[in-house]
Amino acid sequence: MTVAGITSVQKEGRVFRPPKGFQKRAHIKSMVTYEKMYRQAYRNPGGFWAKAAKELVWFKPWSKALVWNAPDAKWFVGGKLNVSYNCLDRHLSTWRRNKAAIVWEGEPGDQRTLTYQQLYHEVIRFACVLKSLGVKPGDRVAIYLPMIPEAAIAMLACARIGAPHSVVFGGFSAQALKDRILDAGATCVITSDGGYRRGGIVPLKVNVDESLKGVSIVRHVLVVRRTGTPVSMAPGRDVWLHERIVELAARGKFSCRAEELDSEHPLFILYTSGTTGKPKGIYHSTGGYLTQVSLTCKWIFDLKDEDTFWCTADIGWVTGHSYVVYGPLANGATTFMYEGAPNHPGPDRFWDMIDRHRINIFYTAPTAIRAFIKWGDDHPKKHDLSSLRLLGTVGEPINPEAWMWYHRVIGGGRCPIVDTWWQTETGAILISPLPGATPTKPGSATRPFPGIVPDVVHKDGTVCKPNEGGYLVLKRPWPGMLRGIWGDPERYKKQYYGDFDGIYFTGDGARRDKDGYYWVMGRVDDVINVAGHRLGTAEIESALVLHESVAESAVVGRPDDLKGSAIVAFVTLKGGQTATPELKDQLKAHVGKEIGSIAKPDDIRFTDALPKTRSGKIMRRLLRELATQGEVRGDTTTLEDFSVLEKLRSEEE
Ligand code: ATP
Ligand code: MG
């Protein structure tokens, strides 16, 4: 077995300490506190997480914090609780009753605010409707909605009655929806007549009708009215939400007790982004998940009662589950939701909303940040962003130059940035700064959260030296971890516990520097072997993005007789830049100068756009196939824009 690691070529030495004013008021104020907690949690993980779990309301206490038979974990064994009770009911007896739980803005500019009391009422009604459609504990419910308050309401209503939800991103096609409905075995689908996106209407109900052709397991489709678009309603199967509410209201008061669910009861199924292959149906539990989501949300986002927190993720992704809905609401916080595109009606839409709603904490993805950079600084500069006090990113490694831009232009140089590393599988954030304590370094997700034990290892499991790249693994179970791949326990074992004995393999390559900071270097599937050096994609891409004319880049390997692999870089340029042969040479020389000749691209290809998943992640495997075979054979169901691939393919010819 080879012990070869991944060679690191990155040079990044900048360090940013938490601003004094921020630090003074933060939940976690110093590295001394962090180190102490980390050590305690390391010695006694059960004790650490049990303390966090006690912040939740349990109908019945657990008997054991953890039972671990690798790869199967059970957290808070025997305990009973309900997620919707913890997100709603328990706040109603406090002053938070009339606090905004959700502040929402639709793409056309319409707005809604729901207090905790109002949200509770909406969830109760929704849960009664689901019950009237025969949905029972354990039944799976597919949710295919735009980012409207009903999306959160539907999730909470499912959680209340113990029906695991499977949210499918509203941008997915009928076929992708069908695959997910069938895989999860959903018996009910919740959708709307449409949703607003970039000035148009997404025909959600039409897609549902299409997806259900030949599907017999779905008994009901519950339809929320959003756009007023005429839709066809299949008699006996399809039900309007507002009509059913009127019918039920005529029969008496709405009431729906929160089911007392086992700590291990499945809360939801969610399919991964599909960046590396066919999406996996990940399922999560109730007690462990909520414990970790709630605590990470509070500490990593330094969440306070007076904050308005905006996580821009769609609820179709795990980030939307954990940090738009469950994390903020479990903490009694105000969560902001937006329905539409970031550039509608103009490229300053986000900054306009931050300004008007006085958003305090803003959490988005590197792909969005790179788009903002491309659109230009004028757009954020038109608005007052002084309400912001903390920024966050998630989804991909952030190029240090994009981090610096985010820090300077959006954060005004005063907001800490939390670069949060986690996965659909992990349920909650695992590696991230604590903003009042951790000094940050652009491009590093920094240190693990207390209770989390990552490591960077060689293929044979031996630990890598500082700055030596290797495989990012998790040595211990954590409460928010996936409980499996829906319907496929074998795949679960093989995918995550098949490479290292009893240890979870993340699929990511990383290095840990001498300060114990983690730097994700890209997926190990994407590692490029150049003359015996195994190079991660993120570092080469970051060097390209450092160049003033480059907006975004994706680097892949192509078989080469001499070197093993040649480096091919796909590059998109910033507005106003022209693609010339001279620029290609300049970029090659630039990478050589920044990080060394070993990482110098052999081939640079300019393109208008890169193939991405619908969650905005670069799909290098498609580019690799294109660069190697001249065509794409792999799974493309999660590709955002097929025309990008078509264009790249025609440029190839
Ligand atoms: P699939 O598993 O289907 O290929 P995916 O891995 O992209 O898709 P997600 O669970 O949405 O699906 O993404 C998790 C991955 O995103 C991580 O494994 C990592 O590669 C990347 N990632 C997330 N956050 C960060 C971060 N802060 N820094 C670096 N990489 C990150
Ligand atoms: Mg993954």
PDB file of N, CA, C and O in Angstrom, residues 567-614:
ATOM      1  N   ILE A 567      -1.354  19.040 -16.167  1.00  0.00           N
ATOM      2  CA  ILE A 567      -2.358  19.871 -15.503  1.00  0.00           C
ATOM      3  C   ILE A 567      -3.115  20.711 -16.529  1.00  0.00           C
ATOM      4  O   ILE A 567      -2.514  21.452 -17.311  1.00  0.00           O
ATOM      5  N   VAL A 568      -4.420  20.569 -16.521  1.00  0.00           N
ATOM      6  CA  VAL A 568      -5.264  21.379 -17.392  1.00  0.00           C
ATOM      7  C   VAL A 568      -6.083  22.321 -16.508  1.00  0.00           C
ATOM      8  O   VAL A 568      -6.749  21.868 -15.579  1.00  0.00           O
ATOM      9  N   ALA A 569      -5.993  23.612 -16.785  1.00  0.00           N
ATOM     10  CA  ALA A 569      -6.739  24.584 -15.980  1.00  0.00           C
ATOM     11  C   ALA A 569      -7.828  25.233 -16.825  1.00  0.00           C
ATOM     12  O   ALA A 569      -7.547  25.791 -17.886  1.00  0.00           O
ATOM     13  N   PHE A 570      -9.054  25.119 -16.363  1.00  0.00           N
ATOM     14  CA  PHE A 570     -10.170  25.835 -16.990  1.00  0.00           C
ATOM     15  C   PHE A 570     -10.327  27.150 -16.233  1.00  0.00           C
ATOM     16  O   PHE A 570     -10.389  27.146 -15.002  1.00  0.00           O
ATOM     17  N   VAL A 571     -10.377  28.250 -16.974  1.00  0.00           N
ATOM     18  CA  VAL A 571     -10.331  29.564 -16.323  1.00  0.00           C
ATOM     19  C   VAL A 571     -11.450  30.455 -16.841  1.00  0.00           C
ATOM     20  O   VAL A 571     -11.662  30.539 -18.050  1.00  0.00           O
ATOM     21  N   THR A 572     -12.174  31.099 -15.924  1.00  0.00           N
ATOM     22  CA  THR A 572     -13.096  32.147 -16.355  1.00  0.00           C
ATOM     23  C   THR A 572     -12.509  33.485 -15.925  1.00  0.00           C
ATOM     24  O   THR A 572     -11.928  33.611 -14.851  1.00  0.00           O
ATOM     25  N   LEU A 573     -12.653  34.462 -16.803  1.00  0.00           N
ATOM     26  CA  LEU A 573     -12.030  35.762 -16.556  1.00  0.00           C
ATOM     27  C   LEU A 573     -13.013  36.749 -15.947  1.00  0.00           C
ATOM     28  O   LEU A 573     -14.230  36.617 -16.111  1.00  0.00           O
ATOM     29  N   LYS A 574     -12.463  37.741 -15.258  1.00  0.00           N
ATOM     30  CA  LYS A 574     -13.305  38.801 -14.706  1.00  0.00           C
ATOM     31  C   LYS A 574     -13.857  39.653 -15.853  1.00  0.00           C
ATOM     32  O   LYS A 574     -13.262  39.688 -16.940  1.00  0.00           O
ATOM     33  N   GLY A 575     -14.937  40.366 -15.593  1.00  0.00           N
ATOM     34  CA  GLY A 575     -15.534  41.239 -16.591  1.00  0.00           C
ATOM     35  C   GLY A 575     -14.477  42.199 -17.136  1.00  0.00           C
ATOM     36  O   GLY A 575     -13.648  42.709 -16.389  1.00  0.00           O
ATOM     37  N   GLY A 576     -14.481  42.435 -18.448  1.00  0.00           N
ATOM     38  CA  GLY A 576     -13.557  43.405 -19.034  1.00  0.00           C
ATOM     39  C   GLY A 576     -12.214  42.812 -19.451  1.00  0.00           C
ATOM     40  O   GLY A 576     -11.416  43.483 -20.094  1.00  0.00           O
ATOM     41  N   GLN A 577     -11.946  41.552 -19.107  1.00  0.00           N
ATOM     42  CA  GLN A 577     -10.663  40.926 -19.476  1.00  0.00           C
ATOM     43  C   GLN A 577     -10.842  40.132 -20.772  1.00  0.00           C
ATOM     44  O   GLN A 577     -11.901  39.556 -20.988  1.00  0.00           O
ATOM     45  N   THR A 578      -9.817  40.120 -21.619  1.00  0.00           N
ATOM     46  CA  THR A 578      -9.936  39.329 -22.842  1.00  0.00           C
ATOM     47  C   THR A 578      -8.994  38.141 -22.825  1.00  0.00           C
ATOM     48  O   THR A 578      -7.873  38.230 -22.340  1.00  0.00           O
ATOM     49  N   ALA A 579      -9.518  37.046 -23.387  1.00  0.00           N
ATOM     50  CA  ALA A 579      -8.741  35.813 -23.448  1.00  0.00           C
ATOM     51  C   ALA A 579      -7.765  35.904 -24.609  1.00  0.00           C
ATOM     52  O   ALA A 579      -8.184  36.001 -25.762  1.00  0.00           O
ATOM     53  N   THR A 580      -6.483  35.902 -24.328  1.00  0.00           N
ATOM     54  CA  THR A 580      -5.472  35.944 -25.390  1.00  0.00           C
ATOM     55  C   THR A 580      -4.417  34.869 -25.127  1.00  0.00           C
ATOM     56  O   THR A 580      -4.248  34.437 -23.990  1.00  0.00           O
ATOM     57  N   PRO A 581      -3.685  34.467 -26.173  1.00  0.00           N
ATOM     58  CA  PRO A 581      -2.594  33.499 -25.962  1.00  0.00           C
ATOM     59  C   PRO A 581      -1.546  34.054 -24.989  1.00  0.00           C
ATOM     60  O   PRO A 581      -0.959  33.324 -24.209  1.00  0.00           O
ATOM     61  N   GLU A 582      -1.352  35.388 -25.016  1.00  0.00           N
ATOM     62  CA  GLU A 582      -0.365  35.996 -24.113  1.00  0.00           C
ATOM     63  C   GLU A 582      -0.800  35.812 -22.661  1.00  0.00           C
ATOM     64  O   GLU A 582       0.007  35.546 -21.782  1.00  0.00           O
ATOM     65  N   LEU A 583      -2.118  35.972 -22.441  1.00  0.00           N
ATOM     66  CA  LEU A 583      -2.621  35.826 -21.070  1.00  0.00           C
ATOM     67  C   LEU A 583      -2.417  34.384 -20.586  1.00  0.00           C
ATOM     68  O   LEU A 583      -2.085  34.160 -19.415  1.00  0.00           O
ATOM     69  N   LYS A 584      -2.588  33.444 -21.479  1.00  0.00           N
ATOM     70  CA  LYS A 584      -2.339  32.045 -21.108  1.00  0.00           C
ATOM     71  C   LYS A 584      -0.916  31.887 -20.585  1.00  0.00           C
ATOM     72  O   LYS A 584      -0.684  31.299 -19.524  1.00  0.00           O
ATOM     73  N   ASP A 585       0.028  32.426 -21.350  1.00  0.00           N
ATOM     74  CA  ASP A 585       1.433  32.314 -20.938  1.00  0.00           C
ATOM     75  C   ASP A 585       1.670  33.013 -19.614  1.00  0.00           C
ATOM     76  O   ASP A 585       2.376  32.516 -18.744  1.00  0.00           O
ATOM     77  N   GLN A 586       1.034  34.189 -19.495  1.00  0.00           N
ATOM     78  CA  GLN A 586       1.171  34.951 -18.243  1.00  0.00           C
ATOM     79  C   GLN A 586       0.674  34.141 -17.053  1.00  0.00           C
ATOM     80  O   GLN A 586       1.296  34.121 -15.996  1.00  0.00           O
ATOM     81  N   LEU A 587      -0.467  33.480 -17.244  1.00  0.00           N
ATOM     82  CA  LEU A 587      -1.062  32.721 -16.138  1.00  0.00           C
ATOM     83  C   LEU A 587      -0.195  31.521 -15.765  1.00  0.00           C
ATOM     84  O   LEU A 587      -0.009  31.220 -14.587  1.00  0.00           O
ATOM     85  N   LYS A 588       0.353  30.865 -16.775  1.00  0.00           N
ATOM     86  CA  LYS A 588       1.237  29.730 -16.487  1.00  0.00           C
ATOM     87  C   LYS A 588       2.438  30.212 -15.670  1.00  0.00           C
ATOM     88  O   LYS A 588       2.812  29.605 -14.664  1.00  0.00           O
ATOM     89  N   ALA A 589       3.031  31.327 -16.128  1.00  0.00           N
ATOM     90  CA  ALA A 589       4.202  31.876 -15.436  1.00  0.00           C
ATOM     91  C   ALA A 589       3.825  32.309 -14.016  1.00  0.00           C
ATOM     92  O   ALA A 589       4.586  32.106 -13.067  1.00  0.00           O
ATOM     93  N   HIS A 590       2.629  32.863 -13.890  1.00  0.00           N
ATOM     94  CA  HIS A 590       2.154  33.339 -12.588  1.00  0.00           C
ATOM     95  C   HIS A 590       2.062  32.185 -11.583  1.00  0.00           C
ATOM     96  O   HIS A 590       2.535  32.293 -10.451  1.00  0.00           O
ATOM     97  N   VAL A 591       1.483  31.066 -12.017  1.00  0.00           N
ATOM     98  CA  VAL A 591       1.373  29.911 -11.119  1.00  0.00           C
ATOM     99  C   VAL A 591       2.772  29.395 -10.765  1.00  0.00           C
ATOM    100  O   VAL A 591       3.068  29.081  -9.606  1.00  0.00           O
ATOM    101  N   GLY A 592       3.648  29.363 -11.772  1.00  0.00           N
ATOM    102  CA  GLY A 592       5.018  28.926 -11.530  1.00  0.00           C
ATOM    103  C   GLY A 592       5.687  29.787 -10.471  1.00  0.00           C
ATOM    104  O   GLY A 592       6.353  29.273  -9.567  1.00  0.00           O
ATOM    105  N   LYS A 593       5.462  31.083 -10.566  1.00  0.00           N
ATOM    106  CA  LYS A 593       6.093  32.022  -9.636  1.00  0.00           C
ATOM    107  C   LYS A 593       5.463  31.908  -8.240  1.00  0.00           C
ATOM    108  O   LYS A 593       6.155  31.889  -7.228  1.00  0.00           O
ATOM    109  N   GLU A 594       4.138  31.807  -8.202  1.00  0.00           N
ATOM    110  CA  GLU A 594       3.453  31.784  -6.901  1.00  0.00           C
ATOM    111  C   GLU A 594       3.730  30.515  -6.115  1.00  0.00           C
ATOM    112  O   GLU A 594       3.931  30.562  -4.908  1.00  0.00           O
ATOM    113  N   ILE A 595       3.646  29.369  -6.789  1.00  0.00           N
ATOM    114  CA  ILE A 595       3.738  28.125  -6.015  1.00  0.00           C
ATOM    115  C   ILE A 595       4.751  27.116  -6.548  1.00  0.00           C
ATOM    116  O   ILE A 595       4.891  26.042  -6.003  1.00  0.00           O
ATOM    117  N   GLY A 596       5.450  27.445  -7.614  1.00  0.00           N
ATOM    118  CA  GLY A 596       6.489  26.541  -8.079  1.00  0.00           C
ATOM    119  C   GLY A 596       6.154  25.872  -9.389  1.00  0.00           C
ATOM    120  O   GLY A 596       4.977  25.713  -9.737  1.00  0.00           O
ATOM    121  N   SER A 597       7.185  25.484 -10.112  1.00  0.00           N
ATOM    122  CA  SER A 597       6.989  25.023 -11.490  1.00  0.00           C
ATOM    123  C   SER A 597       6.251  23.681 -11.556  1.00  0.00           C
ATOM    124  O   SER A 597       5.614  23.377 -12.550  1.00  0.00           O
ATOM    125  N   ILE A 598       6.312  22.904 -10.475  1.00  0.00           N
ATOM    126  CA  ILE A 598       5.632  21.610 -10.475  1.00  0.00           C
ATOM    127  C   ILE A 598       4.127  21.766 -10.748  1.00  0.00           C
ATOM    128  O   ILE A 598       3.493  20.919 -11.359  1.00  0.00           O
ATOM    129  N   ALA A 599       3.552  22.893 -10.288  1.00  0.00           N
ATOM    130  CA  ALA A 599       2.103  23.094 -10.397  1.00  0.00           C
ATOM    131  C   ALA A 599       1.708  23.920 -11.616  1.00  0.00           C
ATOM    132  O   ALA A 599       0.545  24.271 -11.796  1.00  0.00           O
ATOM    133  N   LYS A 600       2.675  24.224 -12.447  1.00  0.00           N
ATOM    134  CA  LYS A 600       2.418  25.058 -13.633  1.00  0.00           C
ATOM    135  C   LYS A 600       1.481  24.333 -14.600  1.00  0.00           C
ATOM    136  O   LYS A 600       1.794  23.221 -15.033  1.00  0.00           O
ATOM    137  N   PRO A 601       0.360  24.931 -14.950  1.00  0.00           N
ATOM    138  CA  PRO A 601      -0.554  24.251 -15.883  1.00  0.00           C
ATOM    139  C   PRO A 601       0.108  24.028 -17.240  1.00  0.00           C
ATOM    140  O   PRO A 601       0.819  24.893 -17.736  1.00  0.00           O
ATOM    141  N   ASP A 602      -0.127  22.859 -17.826  1.00  0.00           N
ATOM    142  CA  ASP A 602       0.379  22.567 -19.159  1.00  0.00           C
ATOM    143  C   ASP A 602      -0.534  23.178 -20.200  1.00  0.00           C
ATOM    144  O   ASP A 602      -0.128  23.503 -21.299  1.00  0.00           O
ATOM    145  N   ASP A 603      -1.795  23.303 -19.795  1.00  0.00           N
ATOM    146  CA  ASP A 603      -2.784  23.756 -20.752  1.00  0.00           C
ATOM    147  C   ASP A 603      -3.776  24.653 -20.011  1.00  0.00           C
ATOM    148  O   ASP A 603      -4.229  24.300 -18.920  1.00  0.00           O
ATOM    149  N   ILE A 604      -4.064  25.807 -20.603  1.00  0.00           N
ATOM    150  CA  ILE A 604      -5.082  26.672 -20.006  1.00  0.00           C
ATOM    151  C   ILE A 604      -6.208  26.855 -21.007  1.00  0.00           C
ATOM    152  O   ILE A 604      -5.955  27.102 -22.193  1.00  0.00           O
ATOM    153  N   ARG A 605      -7.432  26.662 -20.531  1.00  0.00           N
ATOM    154  CA  ARG A 605      -8.573  26.840 -21.437  1.00  0.00           C
ATOM    155  C   ARG A 605      -9.511  27.876 -20.851  1.00  0.00           C
ATOM    156  O   ARG A 605      -9.980  27.722 -19.720  1.00  0.00           O
ATOM    157  N   PHE A 606      -9.756  28.925 -21.624  1.00  0.00           N
ATOM    158  CA  PHE A 606     -10.684  29.958 -21.163  1.00  0.00           C
ATOM    159  C   PHE A 606     -12.113  29.521 -21.453  1.00  0.00           C
ATOM    160  O   PHE A 606     -12.387  28.916 -22.486  1.00  0.00           O
ATOM    161  N   THR A 607     -12.993  29.825 -20.527  1.00  0.00           N
ATOM    162  CA  THR A 607     -14.394  29.467 -20.727  1.00  0.00           C
ATOM    163  C   THR A 607     -15.268  30.489 -20.010  1.00  0.00           C
ATOM    164  O   THR A 607     -14.813  31.157 -19.081  1.00  0.00           O
ATOM    165  N   ASP A 608     -16.506  30.629 -20.468  1.00  0.00           N
ATOM    166  CA  ASP A 608     -17.411  31.607 -19.850  1.00  0.00           C
ATOM    167  C   ASP A 608     -17.914  31.129 -18.503  1.00  0.00           C
ATOM    168  O   ASP A 608     -18.252  31.913 -17.635  1.00  0.00           O
ATOM    169  N   ALA A 609     -18.037  29.824 -18.365  1.00  0.00           N
ATOM    170  CA  ALA A 609     -18.598  29.287 -17.128  1.00  0.00           C
ATOM    171  C   ALA A 609     -18.067  27.888 -16.901  1.00  0.00           C
ATOM    172  O   ALA A 609     -17.678  27.193 -17.840  1.00  0.00           O
ATOM    173  N   LEU A 610     -18.070  27.467 -15.644  1.00  0.00           N
ATOM    174  CA  LEU A 610     -17.613  26.123 -15.292  1.00  0.00           C
ATOM    175  C   LEU A 610     -18.825  25.263 -14.959  1.00  0.00           C
ATOM    176  O   LEU A 610     -19.830  25.776 -14.469  1.00  0.00           O
ATOM    177  N   PRO A 611     -18.734  23.948 -15.228  1.00  0.00           N
ATOM    178  CA  PRO A 611     -19.863  23.099 -14.849  1.00  0.00           C
ATOM    179  C   PRO A 611     -19.943  22.998 -13.327  1.00  0.00           C
ATOM    180  O   PRO A 611     -18.940  22.737 -12.670  1.00  0.00           O
ATOM    181  N   LYS A 612     -21.143  23.239 -12.786  1.00  0.00           N
ATOM    182  CA  LYS A 612     -21.326  23.214 -11.336  1.00  0.00           C
ATOM    183  C   LYS A 612     -22.540  22.387 -10.965  1.00  0.00           C
ATOM    184  O   LYS A 612     -23.452  22.222 -11.773  1.00  0.00           O
ATOM    185  N   THR A 613     -22.552  21.935  -9.721  1.00  0.00           N
ATOM    186  CA  THR A 613     -23.761  21.291  -9.211  1.00  0.00           C
ATOM    187  C   THR A 613     -24.788  22.393  -8.958  1.00  0.00           C
ATOM    188  O   THR A 613     -24.446  23.577  -8.950  1.00  0.00           O
ATOM    189  N   ARG A 614     -26.001  21.987  -8.684  1.00  0.00           N
ATOM    190  CA  ARG A 614     -27.016  22.992  -8.406  1.00  0.00           C
ATOM    191  C   ARG A 614     -26.773  23.712  -7.089  1.00  0.00           C
ATOM    192  O   ARG A 614     -27.388  24.729  -6.797  1.00  0.00           O
TER     193      ARG A 614
END
